[in-house]
Short mmCIF file of C-alpha atoms and ligand atoms in Angstrom, two decimals:
data_model
loop_
_atom_site.label_atom_id
_atom_site.label_comp_id
_atom_site.label_asym_id
_atom_site.label_seq_id
_atom_site.Cartn_x
_atom_site.Cartn_y
_atom_site.Cartn_z
CA UNK A 1 69.57 63.39 -8.92
CA UNK A 2 73.33 63.93 -6.67
CA UNK A 3 75.96 65.30 -7.87
CA UNK A 4 79.43 65.38 -6.15
CA UNK A 5 81.89 68.16 -6.92
CA UNK A 6 85.42 67.63 -6.11
CA UNK A 7 86.86 71.18 -5.61
CA UNK A 8 85.67 74.14 -3.77
CA UNK A 9 87.27 77.06 -6.14
CA UNK A 10 85.46 79.07 -8.75
CA UNK A 11 84.74 76.34 -11.02
CA UNK A 12 83.45 73.92 -8.51
CA UNK A 13 81.39 76.48 -6.76
CA UNK A 14 80.19 77.85 -9.75
CA UNK A 15 78.81 74.41 -11.22
CA UNK A 16 77.38 74.13 -7.83
CA UNK A 17 75.42 77.42 -8.24
CA UNK A 18 73.97 76.25 -11.55
CA UNK A 19 73.65 72.50 -11.01
CA UNK A 20 71.08 73.55 -7.77
CA UNK A 21 69.28 76.12 -9.70
CA UNK A 22 68.66 73.36 -12.43
CA UNK A 23 67.30 71.29 -9.82
CA UNK A 24 70.34 68.95 -8.70
CA UNK A 25 71.26 67.46 -5.41
CA UNK A 26 74.62 69.38 -4.77
CA UNK A 27 77.77 68.36 -2.68
CA UNK A 28 81.33 70.15 -2.88
CA UNK A 29 84.05 68.21 -1.16
CA UNK A 30 87.43 70.61 -0.27
CA UNK A 31 90.32 69.97 1.42
CA UNK A 32 90.56 73.15 2.48
CA UNK A 33 88.46 75.74 4.36
CA UNK A 34 87.35 77.89 1.44
CA UNK A 35 89.04 80.67 2.17
CA UNK A 36 92.11 80.92 0.79
CA UNK A 37 92.72 78.99 -2.72
CA UNK A 38 93.99 79.72 -6.14
CA UNK A 39 90.22 81.58 -6.56
CA UNK A 40 90.48 84.03 -3.80
CA UNK A 41 93.75 85.95 -4.05
CA UNK A 42 94.10 86.29 -7.95
CA UNK A 43 93.81 89.77 -10.03
CA UNK A 44 90.42 89.69 -9.90
CA UNK A 45 90.22 90.55 -13.62
CA UNK A 46 87.18 89.57 -16.17
CA UNK A 47 89.02 89.38 -19.65
CA UNK A 48 87.50 89.03 -22.87
CA UNK A 49 90.59 90.90 -24.30
CA UNK A 50 92.26 87.33 -23.32
CA UNK A 51 91.25 85.31 -26.20
CA UNK A 52 94.92 84.29 -27.20
CA UNK A 53 95.50 80.73 -25.66
CA UNK A 54 99.07 80.67 -23.41
CA UNK A 55 100.33 78.26 -26.17
CA UNK A 56 100.98 80.38 -28.68
CA UNK A 57 103.70 81.17 -31.51
CA UNK A 58 106.74 83.31 -29.62
CA UNK A 59 106.05 82.09 -26.13
CA UNK A 60 108.83 79.38 -26.18
CA UNK A 61 111.55 81.94 -26.97
CA UNK A 62 110.17 84.31 -24.71
CA UNK A 63 109.98 81.84 -21.59
CA UNK A 64 113.64 80.21 -22.17
CA UNK A 65 115.00 84.23 -22.23
CA UNK A 66 113.14 84.68 -18.91
CA UNK A 67 114.46 81.39 -17.56
CA UNK A 68 117.90 82.92 -17.14
CA UNK A 69 116.49 86.06 -14.96
CA UNK A 70 115.76 85.20 -11.54
CA UNK A 71 113.23 88.03 -11.24
CA UNK A 72 111.34 87.17 -14.23
CA UNK A 73 107.90 86.74 -14.74
CA UNK A 74 108.22 82.60 -15.69
CA UNK A 75 110.09 79.78 -14.35
CA UNK A 76 110.14 76.29 -13.96
CA UNK A 77 111.64 74.47 -11.69
CA UNK A 78 113.78 71.79 -13.29
CA UNK A 79 112.61 68.38 -12.34
CA UNK A 80 113.35 64.72 -13.84
CA UNK A 81 109.74 64.11 -14.41
CA UNK A 82 107.85 62.23 -17.15
CA UNK A 83 104.46 64.27 -16.51
CA UNK A 84 106.48 67.70 -16.97
CA UNK A 85 108.45 66.22 -19.91
CA UNK A 86 105.05 65.24 -21.47
CA UNK A 87 103.44 68.53 -20.70
CA UNK A 88 106.17 70.45 -21.88
CA UNK A 89 106.37 68.53 -25.30
CA UNK A 90 102.45 68.96 -25.64
CA UNK A 91 103.07 72.57 -25.26
CA UNK A 92 105.75 72.95 -27.76
CA UNK A 93 103.48 71.40 -30.42
CA UNK A 94 100.65 73.56 -29.35
CA UNK A 95 102.63 77.12 -29.81
CA UNK A 96 101.32 77.32 -33.25
CA UNK A 97 99.12 79.76 -35.52
CA UNK A 98 96.54 77.45 -35.94
CA UNK A 99 96.03 76.45 -32.09
CA UNK A 100 95.40 80.55 -31.68
CA UNK A 101 93.17 81.12 -34.87
CA UNK A 102 90.94 78.30 -33.64
CA UNK A 103 90.65 78.98 -29.87
CA UNK A 104 90.23 82.74 -30.25
CA UNK A 105 86.30 83.07 -31.28
CA UNK A 106 85.88 80.19 -28.55
CA UNK A 107 87.52 82.03 -25.66
CA UNK A 108 86.15 85.23 -26.78
CA UNK A 109 82.60 83.74 -26.18
CA UNK A 110 83.66 81.85 -23.38
CA UNK A 111 84.97 85.13 -21.14
CA UNK A 112 81.54 87.30 -22.45
CA UNK A 113 78.93 84.69 -21.44
CA UNK A 114 80.67 84.80 -17.86
CA UNK A 115 81.12 88.54 -17.96
CA UNK A 116 77.25 88.84 -18.44
CA UNK A 117 76.72 86.13 -15.92
CA UNK A 118 78.93 87.93 -13.36
CA UNK A 119 76.76 91.14 -14.16
CA UNK A 120 73.75 88.86 -13.14
CA UNK A 121 75.50 87.92 -9.67
CA UNK A 122 76.17 91.36 -9.08
CA UNK A 123 72.53 92.21 -9.45
CA UNK A 124 71.44 89.16 -7.18
CA UNK A 125 70.66 89.47 -3.57
CA UNK A 126 73.86 88.77 -1.34
CA UNK A 127 76.06 89.49 -3.30
CA UNK A 128 78.23 92.91 -3.49
CA UNK A 129 81.85 92.13 -4.71
CA UNK A 130 82.93 95.32 -6.33
CA UNK A 131 82.07 94.35 -9.79
CA UNK A 132 82.95 97.28 -11.99
CA UNK A 133 83.37 97.75 -15.57
CA UNK A 134 86.35 99.79 -16.29
CA UNK A 135 88.31 98.13 -18.66
CA UNK A 136 91.56 96.71 -18.77
CA UNK A 137 94.79 98.59 -19.93
CA UNK A 138 97.88 97.07 -21.12
CA UNK A 139 100.49 99.48 -20.36
CA UNK A 140 103.84 99.01 -22.23
CA UNK A 141 107.29 100.81 -21.65
CA UNK A 142 109.11 99.99 -24.87
CA UNK A 143 107.78 100.54 -28.26
CA UNK A 144 108.35 96.77 -29.61
CA UNK A 145 105.94 95.59 -26.75
CA UNK A 146 103.82 98.38 -27.58
CA UNK A 147 103.78 97.01 -31.19
CA UNK A 148 103.22 93.60 -30.30
CA UNK A 149 100.10 95.08 -28.15
CA UNK A 150 98.85 96.92 -31.03
CA UNK A 151 98.85 93.81 -33.34
CA UNK A 152 97.03 91.65 -30.85
CA UNK A 153 94.57 94.79 -30.80
CA UNK A 154 94.27 94.28 -34.56
CA UNK A 155 93.10 90.89 -34.16
CA UNK A 156 90.59 91.66 -31.34
CA UNK A 157 89.14 94.42 -33.30
CA UNK A 158 88.61 91.70 -35.91
CA UNK A 159 86.73 89.69 -33.38
CA UNK A 160 84.42 92.55 -32.37
CA UNK A 161 86.10 93.15 -29.27
CA UNK A 162 86.36 97.12 -28.84
CA UNK A 163 90.31 98.43 -28.30
CA UNK A 164 91.85 101.63 -28.25
CA UNK A 165 96.12 101.91 -28.97
CA UNK A 166 97.34 104.74 -26.86
CA UNK A 167 100.45 107.05 -26.67
CA UNK A 168 101.87 108.10 -23.87
CA UNK A 169 99.81 111.22 -23.69
CA UNK A 170 96.70 109.00 -24.05
CA UNK A 171 97.22 106.36 -21.18
CA UNK A 172 97.97 109.19 -18.87
CA UNK A 173 94.59 110.71 -19.88
CA UNK A 174 93.20 107.60 -18.71
CA UNK A 175 94.95 107.53 -15.21
CA UNK A 176 94.75 111.44 -14.24
CA UNK A 177 95.25 110.68 -11.03
CA UNK A 178 98.57 108.86 -10.86
CA UNK A 179 101.88 109.55 -12.72
CA UNK A 180 102.49 107.16 -15.72
CA UNK A 181 105.79 106.32 -17.43
CA UNK A 182 105.42 104.56 -20.42
CA UNK A 183 105.73 104.24 -24.38
CA UNK A 184 101.83 103.65 -24.73
CA UNK A 185 99.43 100.72 -23.98
CA UNK A 186 96.35 99.33 -25.36
CA UNK A 187 92.82 100.17 -23.58
CA UNK A 188 90.33 97.48 -23.33
CA UNK A 189 87.11 99.30 -22.44
CA UNK A 190 84.64 95.98 -22.58
CA UNK A 191 87.06 94.11 -19.46
CA UNK A 192 85.72 94.25 -15.96
CA UNK A 193 87.17 93.38 -12.65
CA UNK A 194 85.97 92.78 -9.14
CA UNK A 195 87.13 91.10 -5.17
CA UNK A 196 87.74 87.80 -5.86
CA UNK A 197 87.54 86.93 -2.30
CA UNK A 198 84.52 88.98 -1.71
CA UNK A 199 82.56 86.82 -4.80
CA UNK A 200 83.79 83.88 -3.54
CA UNK A 201 82.55 83.91 -0.04
CA UNK A 202 79.64 85.49 -1.18
CA UNK A 203 78.75 82.58 -3.40
CA UNK A 204 79.80 80.11 -0.76
CA UNK A 205 77.55 81.41 1.54
CA UNK A 206 74.72 81.60 -1.04
CA UNK A 207 75.42 78.03 -1.93
CA UNK A 208 74.97 77.15 2.04
CA UNK A 209 71.57 79.04 2.48
CA UNK A 210 70.42 77.16 -0.70
CA UNK A 211 70.99 73.91 0.69
CA UNK A 212 74.20 73.14 -0.94
CA UNK A 213 76.18 70.48 1.20
CA UNK A 214 79.66 71.12 2.28
CA UNK A 215 82.69 68.28 3.38
CA UNK A 216 85.20 71.10 3.80
CA UNK A 217 88.76 70.25 5.30
CA UNK A 218 87.71 66.64 3.80
CA UNK A 219 90.86 65.41 1.18
CA UNK A 220 89.66 62.97 -1.41
CA UNK A 221 92.00 60.43 -1.31
CA UNK A 222 90.54 57.83 -3.49
CA UNK A 223 88.09 57.09 -6.17
CA UNK A 224 86.74 54.12 -7.26
CA UNK A 225 85.34 52.87 -10.74
CA UNK A 226 83.06 49.99 -11.46
CA UNK A 227 81.62 49.10 -15.13
CA UNK A 228 82.44 52.47 -16.47
CA UNK A 229 81.34 54.80 -14.10
CA UNK A 230 82.73 56.35 -10.73
CA UNK A 231 80.97 54.47 -8.03
CA UNK A 232 82.51 56.04 -4.75
CA UNK A 233 84.78 58.80 -3.82
CA UNK A 234 86.79 57.72 -0.26
CA UNK A 235 87.46 60.95 2.06
CA UNK A 236 90.19 61.41 4.48
CA UNK A 237 89.58 60.08 7.85
CA UNK A 238 87.90 57.32 6.22
CA UNK A 239 84.49 58.00 5.30
CA UNK A 240 83.43 56.31 1.87
CA UNK A 241 80.61 58.58 -0.39
CA UNK A 242 78.41 56.89 -2.88
CA UNK A 243 78.14 59.07 -5.97
CA UNK A 244 75.78 59.21 -8.63
CA UNK A 245 77.47 61.74 -10.43
CA UNK A 246 81.19 63.48 -10.23
CA UNK A 247 82.21 66.77 -11.46
CA UNK A 248 86.30 67.21 -11.08
CA UNK A 249 86.82 70.68 -10.33
CA UNK A 250 90.18 70.19 -8.12
CA UNK A 251 92.16 72.66 -9.70
CA UNK A 252 95.89 71.92 -10.04
CA UNK A 253 95.55 68.77 -8.01
CA UNK A 254 93.04 67.58 -11.16
CA UNK A 255 95.80 65.52 -12.55
CA UNK A 256 97.03 63.31 -9.64
CA UNK A 257 93.92 62.65 -8.50
CA UNK A 258 92.51 61.24 -11.84
CA UNK A 259 95.59 58.94 -12.56
CA UNK A 260 93.69 56.56 -10.12
CA UNK A 261 91.52 55.94 -12.44
CA UNK A 262 94.04 55.23 -15.10
CA UNK A 263 93.43 58.91 -16.77
CA UNK A 264 96.73 60.59 -17.60
CA UNK A 265 95.53 64.09 -17.79
CA UNK A 266 98.52 66.69 -18.87
CA UNK A 267 98.40 69.43 -16.24
CA UNK A 268 100.89 71.60 -14.30
CA UNK A 269 100.68 74.01 -11.65
CA UNK A 270 101.51 77.65 -12.72
CA UNK A 271 102.13 79.07 -9.15
CA UNK A 272 101.67 82.97 -8.77
CA UNK A 273 101.76 85.52 -5.72
CA UNK A 274 99.74 88.41 -5.23
CA UNK A 275 99.90 91.24 -2.38
CA UNK A 276 97.17 93.49 -1.48
CA UNK A 277 97.71 97.11 -0.05
CA UNK A 278 94.66 98.10 2.04
CA UNK A 279 93.15 101.25 1.23
CA UNK A 280 96.31 102.89 0.14
CA UNK A 281 97.08 106.61 -0.28
CA UNK A 282 97.46 106.57 -3.92
CA UNK A 283 96.40 103.89 -6.74
CA UNK A 284 95.43 103.33 -10.16
CA UNK A 285 91.78 103.44 -10.99
CA UNK A 286 92.10 101.14 -13.95
CA UNK A 287 93.09 97.50 -13.70
CA UNK A 288 96.10 97.54 -16.00
CA UNK A 289 98.98 94.85 -17.01
CA UNK A 290 102.51 96.32 -16.68
CA UNK A 291 103.55 94.05 -19.89
CA UNK A 292 106.87 93.91 -19.69
CA UNK A 293 106.77 92.24 -16.46
CA UNK A 294 103.74 90.53 -16.77
CA UNK A 295 102.37 92.35 -13.38
CA UNK A 296 98.44 92.88 -13.03
CA UNK A 297 97.52 95.73 -10.83
CA UNK A 298 94.11 95.81 -9.57
CA UNK A 299 92.02 98.39 -7.70
CA UNK A 300 89.67 96.34 -5.84
CA UNK A 301 87.09 98.30 -3.67
CA UNK A 302 89.32 100.50 -1.60
CA UNK A 303 92.40 98.16 -1.78
CA UNK A 304 94.89 97.64 -4.69
CA UNK A 305 96.22 93.86 -5.50
CA UNK A 306 99.23 93.35 -7.26
CA UNK A 307 100.22 90.13 -8.44
CA UNK A 308 101.97 88.02 -10.85
CA UNK A 309 104.65 85.56 -11.78
CA UNK A 310 104.02 81.96 -13.21
CA UNK A 311 106.00 79.36 -12.00
CA UNK A 312 106.00 75.69 -12.41
CA UNK A 313 106.77 74.56 -9.01
CA UNK A 314 105.31 70.99 -8.63
CA UNK A 315 102.69 72.43 -5.86
CA UNK A 316 105.57 73.82 -3.77
CA UNK A 317 104.29 76.40 -1.20
CA UNK A 318 107.96 78.02 -0.75
CA UNK A 319 107.75 82.14 -1.76
CA UNK A 320 110.44 82.65 -4.21
CA UNK A 321 111.65 86.01 -2.89
CA UNK A 322 113.64 86.89 -5.79
CA UNK A 323 110.09 86.44 -7.99
CA UNK A 324 108.25 88.27 -5.46
CA UNK A 325 111.01 91.44 -5.66
CA UNK A 326 110.66 91.01 -9.55
CA UNK A 327 106.84 91.81 -9.12
CA UNK A 328 107.56 94.43 -6.55
CA UNK A 329 110.28 96.33 -8.57
CA UNK A 330 108.31 96.66 -11.68
CA UNK A 331 105.45 98.40 -9.81
CA UNK A 332 107.27 101.71 -9.78
CA UNK A 333 109.14 101.38 -13.18
CA UNK A 334 105.59 102.13 -14.76
CA UNK A 335 103.99 104.09 -11.61
CA UNK A 336 107.25 106.34 -10.49
CA UNK A 337 104.94 107.65 -7.37
CA UNK A 338 103.87 104.21 -6.27
CA UNK A 339 106.83 101.73 -4.78
CA UNK A 340 105.17 99.15 -2.38
CA UNK A 341 107.41 97.96 0.49
CA UNK A 342 108.12 94.33 0.68
CA UNK A 343 105.52 92.50 2.67
CA UNK A 344 106.19 89.94 5.74
CA UNK A 345 106.55 86.95 3.36
CA UNK A 346 103.53 85.17 5.48
CA UNK A 347 101.15 88.06 4.15
CA UNK A 348 102.10 87.22 0.46
CA UNK A 349 99.61 85.18 -0.93
CA UNK A 350 100.12 82.33 -3.60
CA UNK A 351 97.84 80.25 -5.82
CA UNK A 352 98.38 77.49 -8.18
CA UNK A 353 97.16 78.24 -11.82
CA UNK A 354 95.76 74.89 -13.44
CA UNK A 355 97.71 74.78 -16.91
CA UNK A 356 97.08 72.48 -19.69
CA UNK A 357 99.72 72.22 -22.46
CA UNK A 358 97.32 74.11 -24.85
CA UNK A 359 96.25 76.69 -23.02
CA UNK A 360 92.36 75.65 -23.17
CA UNK A 361 90.79 74.03 -20.24
CA UNK A 362 89.47 70.35 -19.68
CA UNK A 363 85.42 70.64 -19.87
CA UNK A 364 83.54 68.13 -20.72
CA UNK A 365 82.10 64.15 -20.12
CA UNK A 366 84.85 61.73 -19.65
CA UNK A 367 84.97 59.27 -22.37
CA UNK A 368 86.09 56.50 -20.28
CA UNK A 369 83.47 57.06 -17.20
CA UNK A 370 79.92 58.23 -18.40
CA UNK A 371 79.13 59.78 -14.91
CA UNK A 372 82.21 61.90 -14.34
CA UNK A 373 82.25 65.79 -16.07
CA UNK A 374 85.96 67.80 -16.20
CA UNK A 375 85.72 71.36 -15.24
CA UNK A 376 89.73 72.42 -14.82
CA UNK A 377 92.29 73.71 -16.41
CA UNK A 378 91.72 77.24 -16.93
CA UNK A 379 95.10 78.38 -15.96
CA UNK A 380 95.31 82.45 -16.31
CA UNK A 381 91.69 82.98 -16.84
CA UNK A 382 89.73 80.77 -14.46
CA UNK A 383 88.25 83.38 -12.55
CA UNK A 384 87.00 85.06 -15.56
CA UNK A 385 85.83 82.09 -16.87
CA UNK A 386 84.18 80.88 -13.76
CA UNK A 387 80.62 81.61 -13.99
CA UNK A 388 80.26 80.27 -17.71
CA UNK A 389 82.16 77.06 -16.43
CA UNK A 390 79.27 76.70 -14.04
CA UNK A 391 76.60 77.20 -16.68
CA UNK A 392 78.03 74.79 -19.15
CA UNK A 393 78.54 72.30 -16.58
CA UNK A 394 74.83 72.24 -15.50
CA UNK A 395 73.55 72.32 -19.60
CA UNK A 396 75.86 68.96 -19.99
CA UNK A 397 74.09 67.40 -16.98
CA UNK A 398 70.76 68.50 -18.38
CA UNK A 399 71.93 67.34 -22.12
CA UNK A 400 71.13 70.61 -23.62
CA UNK A 401 73.11 72.20 -26.27
CA UNK A 402 75.91 73.82 -24.31
CA UNK A 403 75.96 77.86 -24.62
CA UNK A 404 79.35 78.07 -26.63
CA UNK A 405 81.13 75.13 -28.42
CA UNK A 406 83.14 72.88 -26.62
CA UNK A 407 84.71 70.64 -28.87
CA UNK A 408 88.63 71.82 -28.61
CA UNK A 409 88.09 71.44 -24.42
CA UNK A 410 87.57 67.53 -25.06
CA UNK A 411 89.49 66.38 -21.44
CA UNK A 412 90.92 63.45 -22.77
CA UNK A 413 92.50 65.06 -25.97
CA UNK A 414 95.98 64.20 -24.95
CA UNK A 415 95.18 60.66 -24.90
C1 LIG B 1 98.45 85.52 -9.18
C2 LIG B 1 97.32 85.12 -10.24
C3 LIG B 1 96.68 85.89 -10.51
C4 LIG B 1 95.67 85.74 -11.36
N1 LIG B 1 94.63 86.81 -11.77
C5 LIG B 1 93.59 86.13 -12.60
C6 LIG B 1 92.72 86.98 -13.21
O1 LIG B 1 92.89 88.43 -13.17
N2 LIG B 1 91.53 86.77 -13.68
C7 LIG B 1 91.42 85.55 -13.97
O2 LIG B 1 90.28 84.84 -14.66
N3 LIG B 1 92.04 84.27 -13.34
C8 LIG B 1 93.35 84.74 -12.74
N4 LIG B 1 94.28 83.76 -12.09
C9 LIG B 1 93.87 82.21 -12.19
C10 LIG B 1 92.68 81.86 -11.39
O3 LIG B 1 92.97 82.34 -10.29
C11 LIG B 1 92.77 80.21 -11.44
O4 LIG B 1 92.40 79.85 -13.30
C12 LIG B 1 91.37 80.04 -11.01
O5 LIG B 1 91.18 80.07 -9.90
C13 LIG B 1 91.19 78.35 -10.71
O6 LIG B 1 90.22 77.83 -10.19
P1 LIG B 1 89.80 76.57 -9.66
O7 LIG B 1 88.49 76.31 -9.43
O8 LIG B 1 89.80 75.95 -11.41
O9 LIG B 1 90.98 75.79 -8.87
P2 LIG B 1 91.04 76.50 -7.42
O10 LIG B 1 90.57 77.62 -7.00
O11 LIG B 1 92.45 75.97 -7.11
O12 LIG B 1 90.24 74.94 -6.49
C14 LIG B 1 90.59 73.88 -6.60
C15 LIG B 1 90.06 73.47 -5.38
O13 LIG B 1 90.08 71.87 -5.16
C16 LIG B 1 90.31 71.05 -4.03
N5 LIG B 1 91.15 70.41 -4.02
C17 LIG B 1 92.13 69.82 -4.79
N6 LIG B 1 92.46 68.60 -4.81
C18 LIG B 1 91.56 68.12 -3.78
C19 LIG B 1 91.29 66.89 -3.08
N7 LIG B 1 92.19 65.70 -3.35
N8 LIG B 1 90.03 66.68 -2.18
C20 LIG B 1 89.55 67.98 -1.87
N9 LIG B 1 89.61 68.98 -2.52
C21 LIG B 1 90.73 69.22 -3.50
C22 LIG B 1 91.81 72.54 -3.27
O14 LIG B 1 91.58 72.73 -2.00
C23 LIG B 1 90.79 73.98 -4.05
O15 LIG B 1 90.15 74.81 -3.24
C24 LIG B 1 95.42 84.43 -11.22
C25 LIG B 1 95.85 83.38 -10.31
C26 LIG B 1 96.94 83.97 -9.98
C27 LIG B 1 98.26 82.60 -9.46
#
């Protein structure tokens, strides 16, 4: 049986990997060259510690405060738009204790499955992507943030996730090679990280070797449906592909694409930026989130990546220099001896996180089109959840019981 996957980000490529292994004839279509999308320049963190979805109590009040600070880590570009209004309303309604409670164990299992699968990739010939399990440090400058993080650590502990709540001396002991200025932090020893660009390009190369067909540089412009099935995909350049099975893994573009079939997917882009310092003389050794600034700092191989900001931008590629300054200025506040220079704008990477209103992905078979599977909406966790996403997609195609419960991820849950 043949499967066409729309989107060659981590969700699409990992789906291709497990589907090909299960004996399907797989093709991947991507409008880009598979060198630089959201799955490439991200912070590379594999995070079983991130079991709390983005839609959680307290997030709205914090978000509103951030909206009034031009250097803050969050921004919504105001626009009159029904999709955005519906997304915001659904987000508001999802910021509940119940949403968090029911999502936590599922997200934990999803991340843990994915981490185990990353380990398998790391041991597979042709893969060498600086996968390391050095944990993740949530570094806090003020006591209130540390208290909140310590509360999250208690929840993690209840879910069986190892945590250490540390004071200033404790975090400094973790990072003897670089001076820290912080109140303390929470350390999650079970988290991991990798060099995302390397993983993605090695996966792409391995898929080509295994006979997966790629339509790179081809935009899906139309989807044709007949009798409850997607029957064809129209590509830029006039080509039309007849299809048996389709996976929608087009990241932040998925909603616009699927609208053609009358499906309204609530999805917004969470644009973020990163810069990569090549072989800097000084760098932390443990991946760290600078909590008040929401800046991620990840050692990748010999390099150091610094990333952050979530801007709902309507897929605008413009670099917001104030947000970029916000990211860079945060670094020396936590690491007084590390002050990255403002880079040339054309070296600043940006990517669009596909964000759902309840912070949970859209995964599973469409209720309306029997040969269409969704694999998108993983927001800030898409890299971490990538291999498990691919495995779940292949399990759906094989009618196997999925490795984790997927009820919460129903694609058409918002109507
Ligand atoms: C600054 C930053 C830091 C991050 N850090 C982390 C992290 O540490 N850990 C983590 O787990 N996640 C992280 N993320 C999130 C993660 O990168 C994303 O969740 C993930 O990359 C999404 O993958 P995807 O495959 O769903 O989408 P994408 O990678 O966006 O892939 C979608 C693909 O679909 C293609 N496409 C779209 N429309 C069409 C069309 N019409 N025709 C053909 N092709 C099309 C696009 O070209 C694209 O290649 C971060 C994101 C950002 C921005």
